XYZ file of C-alpha atoms in Angstrom:
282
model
C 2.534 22.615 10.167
C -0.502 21.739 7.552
C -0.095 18.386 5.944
C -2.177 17.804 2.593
C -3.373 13.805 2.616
C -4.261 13.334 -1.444
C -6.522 10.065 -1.148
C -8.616 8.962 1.819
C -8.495 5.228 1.040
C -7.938 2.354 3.571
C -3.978 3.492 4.317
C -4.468 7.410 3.571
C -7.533 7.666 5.973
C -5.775 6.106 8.848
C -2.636 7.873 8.342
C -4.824 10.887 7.871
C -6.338 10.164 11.556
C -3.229 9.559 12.992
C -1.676 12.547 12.280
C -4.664 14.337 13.253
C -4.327 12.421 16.800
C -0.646 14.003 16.953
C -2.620 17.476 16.628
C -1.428 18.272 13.306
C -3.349 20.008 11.146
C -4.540 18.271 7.968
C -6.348 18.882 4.991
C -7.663 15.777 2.600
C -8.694 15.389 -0.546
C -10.354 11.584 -2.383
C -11.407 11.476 -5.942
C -14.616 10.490 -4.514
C -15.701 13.198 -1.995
C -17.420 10.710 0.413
C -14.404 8.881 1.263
C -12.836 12.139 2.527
C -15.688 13.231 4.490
C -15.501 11.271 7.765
C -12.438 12.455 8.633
C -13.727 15.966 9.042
C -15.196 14.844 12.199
C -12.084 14.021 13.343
C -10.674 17.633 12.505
C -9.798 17.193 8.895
C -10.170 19.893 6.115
C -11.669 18.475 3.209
C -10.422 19.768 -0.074
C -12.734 20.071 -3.412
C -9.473 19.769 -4.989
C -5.989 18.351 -5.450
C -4.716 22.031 -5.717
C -6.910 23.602 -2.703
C -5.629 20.766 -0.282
C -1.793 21.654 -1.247
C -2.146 25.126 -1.138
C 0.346 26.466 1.725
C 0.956 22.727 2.557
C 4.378 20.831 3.557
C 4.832 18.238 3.472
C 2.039 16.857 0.776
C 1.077 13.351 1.260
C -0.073 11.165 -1.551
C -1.684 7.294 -0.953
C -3.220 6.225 -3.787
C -3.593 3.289 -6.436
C -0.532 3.405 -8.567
C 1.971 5.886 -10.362
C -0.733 6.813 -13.290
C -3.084 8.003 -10.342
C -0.298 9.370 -8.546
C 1.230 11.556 -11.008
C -2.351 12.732 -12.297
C -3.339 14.041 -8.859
C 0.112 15.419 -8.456
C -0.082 17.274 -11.741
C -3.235 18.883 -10.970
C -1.962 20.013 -7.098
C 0.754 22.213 -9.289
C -0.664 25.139 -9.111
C -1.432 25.158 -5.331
C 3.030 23.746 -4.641
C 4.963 25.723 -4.140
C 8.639 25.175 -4.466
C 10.800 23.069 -2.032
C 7.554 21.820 -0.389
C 8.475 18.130 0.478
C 6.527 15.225 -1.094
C 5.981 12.202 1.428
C 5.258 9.365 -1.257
C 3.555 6.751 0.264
C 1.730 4.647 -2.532
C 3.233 1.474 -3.872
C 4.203 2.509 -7.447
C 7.022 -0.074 -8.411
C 10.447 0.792 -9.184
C 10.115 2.623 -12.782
C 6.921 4.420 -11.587
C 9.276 5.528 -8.054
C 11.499 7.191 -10.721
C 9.061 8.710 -12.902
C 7.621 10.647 -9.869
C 11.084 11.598 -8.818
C 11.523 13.266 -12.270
C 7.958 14.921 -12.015
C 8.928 15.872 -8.594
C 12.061 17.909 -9.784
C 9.884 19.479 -12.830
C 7.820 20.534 -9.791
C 10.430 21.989 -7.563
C 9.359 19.874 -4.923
C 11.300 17.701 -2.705
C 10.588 14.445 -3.127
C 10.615 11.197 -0.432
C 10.086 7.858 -1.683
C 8.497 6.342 1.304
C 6.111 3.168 0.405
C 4.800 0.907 3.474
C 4.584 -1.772 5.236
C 1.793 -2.812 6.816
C -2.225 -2.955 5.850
C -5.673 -2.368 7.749
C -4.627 -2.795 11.018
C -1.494 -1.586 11.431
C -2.366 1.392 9.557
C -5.035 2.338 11.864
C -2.604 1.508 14.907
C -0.013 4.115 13.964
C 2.282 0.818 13.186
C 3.286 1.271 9.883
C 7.163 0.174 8.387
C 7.736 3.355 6.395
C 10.131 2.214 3.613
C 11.965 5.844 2.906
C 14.178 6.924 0.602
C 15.020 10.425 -0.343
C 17.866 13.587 0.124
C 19.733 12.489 3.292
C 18.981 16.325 4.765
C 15.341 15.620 5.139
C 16.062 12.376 6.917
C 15.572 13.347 10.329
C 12.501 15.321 9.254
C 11.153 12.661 7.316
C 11.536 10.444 10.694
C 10.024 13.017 12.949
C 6.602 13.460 10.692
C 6.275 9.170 10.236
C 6.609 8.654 14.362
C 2.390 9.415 14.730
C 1.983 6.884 11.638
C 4.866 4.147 12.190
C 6.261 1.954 14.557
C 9.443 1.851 12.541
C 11.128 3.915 9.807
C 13.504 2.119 7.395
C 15.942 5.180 5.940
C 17.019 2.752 2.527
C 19.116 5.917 0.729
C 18.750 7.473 -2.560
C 14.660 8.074 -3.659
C 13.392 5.145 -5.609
C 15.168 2.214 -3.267
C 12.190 2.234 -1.011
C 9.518 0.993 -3.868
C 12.474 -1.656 -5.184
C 12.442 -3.135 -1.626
C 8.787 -2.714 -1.109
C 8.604 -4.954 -3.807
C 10.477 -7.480 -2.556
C 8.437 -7.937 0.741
C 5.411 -7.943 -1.336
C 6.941 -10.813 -3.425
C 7.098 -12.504 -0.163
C 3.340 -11.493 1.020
C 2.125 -12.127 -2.284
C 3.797 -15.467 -2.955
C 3.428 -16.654 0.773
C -0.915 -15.974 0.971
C -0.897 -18.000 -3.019
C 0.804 -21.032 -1.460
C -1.405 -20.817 1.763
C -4.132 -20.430 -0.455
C -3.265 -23.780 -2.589
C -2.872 -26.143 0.193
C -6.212 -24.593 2.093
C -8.104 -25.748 -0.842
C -6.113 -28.641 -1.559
C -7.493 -29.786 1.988
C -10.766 -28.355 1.821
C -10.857 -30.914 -1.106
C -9.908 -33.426 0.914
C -11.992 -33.048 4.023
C -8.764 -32.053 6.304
C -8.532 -29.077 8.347
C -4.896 -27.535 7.206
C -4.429 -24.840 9.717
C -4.442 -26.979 12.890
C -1.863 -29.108 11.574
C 0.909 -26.140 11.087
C -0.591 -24.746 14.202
C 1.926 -23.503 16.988
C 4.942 -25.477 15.042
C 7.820 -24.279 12.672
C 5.803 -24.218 9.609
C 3.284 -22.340 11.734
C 3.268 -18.002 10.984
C 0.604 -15.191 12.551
C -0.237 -14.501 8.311
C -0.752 -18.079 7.868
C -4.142 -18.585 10.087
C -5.172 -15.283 9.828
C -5.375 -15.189 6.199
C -6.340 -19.257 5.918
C -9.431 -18.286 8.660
C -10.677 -15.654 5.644
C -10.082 -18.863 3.345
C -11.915 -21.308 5.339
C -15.131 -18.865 6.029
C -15.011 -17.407 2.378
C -15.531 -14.205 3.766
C -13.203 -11.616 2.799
C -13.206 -8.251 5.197
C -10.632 -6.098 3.248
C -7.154 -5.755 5.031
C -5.147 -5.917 1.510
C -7.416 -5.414 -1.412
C -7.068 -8.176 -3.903
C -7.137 -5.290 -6.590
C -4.058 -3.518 -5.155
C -2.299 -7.452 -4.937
C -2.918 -8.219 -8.238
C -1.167 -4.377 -9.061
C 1.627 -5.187 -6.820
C 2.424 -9.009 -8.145
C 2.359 -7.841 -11.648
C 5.045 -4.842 -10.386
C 7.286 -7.586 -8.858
C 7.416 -9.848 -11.608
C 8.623 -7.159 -14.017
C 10.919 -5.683 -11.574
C 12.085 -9.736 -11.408
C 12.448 -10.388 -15.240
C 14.579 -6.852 -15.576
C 16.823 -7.789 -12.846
C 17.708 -11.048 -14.092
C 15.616 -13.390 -11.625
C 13.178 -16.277 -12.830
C 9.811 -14.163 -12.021
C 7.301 -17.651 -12.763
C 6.466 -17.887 -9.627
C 5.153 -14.723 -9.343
C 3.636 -14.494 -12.775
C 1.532 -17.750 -11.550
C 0.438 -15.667 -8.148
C -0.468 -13.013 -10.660
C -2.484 -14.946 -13.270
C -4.170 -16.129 -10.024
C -5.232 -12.805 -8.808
C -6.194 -11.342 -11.566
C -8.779 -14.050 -12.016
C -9.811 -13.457 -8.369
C -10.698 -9.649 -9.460
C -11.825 -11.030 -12.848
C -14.738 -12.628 -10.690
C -15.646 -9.977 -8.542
C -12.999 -10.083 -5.751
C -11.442 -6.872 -6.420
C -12.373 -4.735 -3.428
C -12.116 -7.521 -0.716
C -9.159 -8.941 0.659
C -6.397 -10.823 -1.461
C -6.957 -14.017 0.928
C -10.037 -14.497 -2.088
C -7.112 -15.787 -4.289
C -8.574 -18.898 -2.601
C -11.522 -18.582 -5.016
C -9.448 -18.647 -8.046
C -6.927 -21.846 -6.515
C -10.557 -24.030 -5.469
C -12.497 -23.174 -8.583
C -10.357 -22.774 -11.177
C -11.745 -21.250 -14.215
């Protein structure tokens, strides 16, 4: 079995190298040719282009920004698919952009698997992802059997496009949960009162919570979830909120707040720099 990887980011090289691990064989392509070259060390073909890393492929990978990128990158692999090859999609695209690939995936012929995850830096690297997948029920088991070298748990959620719906709603939580952690670390930095000791080890007390308020406290950012790829995601749920009927302010504020965290330079460290935009406001 070849499987095509179509961007070598954070999540797409470590799935990349985890499947290699497994002793699969795997070609990669990145928009940027330097982010796919490292993993040729680790046994990886690297592709010049979209097409050339598809070509005799299955199942095709994709793990990039957003649906616009996906579907691009997609469109120019055509000419290397061929029909019935399955499409593993693991970028977080929202619910309308989930559909619009499913519909570019039947123009295609392809098979497609809506499979967004769970997880960032670490657990990527660890081969621990939550694979959020939704497709055809007869690919299930296959589906299953190709995620074990990147996941520690598959999620099977039914028809394709209910895996980005409920990715969204755990990144409401994420999103929503590091916004209020980042307004009462700098409502105590204010103060002169160290927050995360005082949650420490009780009910209010979670594993996000002090890793995420550490990053606050040292305004140092190393990138685990890149505020750029928050800000994308918060602006996703909210939408997704206000079509389904649900008050979405809460997430609109978390939203306006991120974007002004990219806005000033934050986009390519880790969303914990929300913190920047809650202590200085603008």
């Amino acid at each position: 079995m070849t499987l095509a990887v179509l961007g070598t980011g954070i999540m797409g090289a470590a799935v990349a190298r985890n499947w290699l691990r497994a002793g699969q064989e795997v070609r990669v392509w990145n928009r940027a040719r330097a982010g796919a070259e490292p993993l040729a060390a680790d046994g990886a073909v690297v592709a010049d282009t979209p097409a050339d890393a598809v070509r005799g492929a299955d199942p095709v990978v994709t793990v990039l920004f957003d649906a616009a990128s996906v579907a691009e990158v997609m469109r120019a692999a055509a000419p290397g698919l061929a029909p019935g090859t399955l499409w593993l999609q693991l970028s977080t695209v929202g619910a309308d952009g989930a559909d619009e690939l499913g519909a570019l995936a039947a123009d295609l012929g392809l098979t497609y698997v809506d499979a967004p995850v769970l997880g960032t830096r670490g657990p990527a690297e660890q081969g621990k992802l939550n694979v959020l997948a939704s497709g055809p029920d007869e690919v299930r088991a296959r589906v299953e059997e190709l995620a074990a070298p990147i996941s520690a748990k598959v999620t099977w959620l039914g028809p394709a496009g209910r895996g980005s719906r409920a990715k969204l709603v755990v990144n409401s939580w994420v999103v929503t949960s590091v916004a209020a952690l980042a307004q009462s670390v700098a409502l105590a930095d204010a103060l002169g009162v160290d927050f995360l000791p005082l949650i420490a080890g009780g009910p209010l007390d979670m594993p996000y919570a002090q890793v995420k308020g550490q990053l606050m406290g040292q305004r140092d950012y190393p990138v685990a979830f890149a505020a750029e790829g928050a800000a994308k995601d918060a602006r996703l749920v909210g939408e997704l909120a206000a079509r389904a009927g649900v008050d979405s302010s809460i997430v609109d504020a978390v939203s306006r707040l991120l974007d002004e965290a990219v806005a000033r330079g934050f986009a390519e460290v880790d969303m914990a720099a929300i913190y920047e935009a809650v202590r200085s406001p603008s």
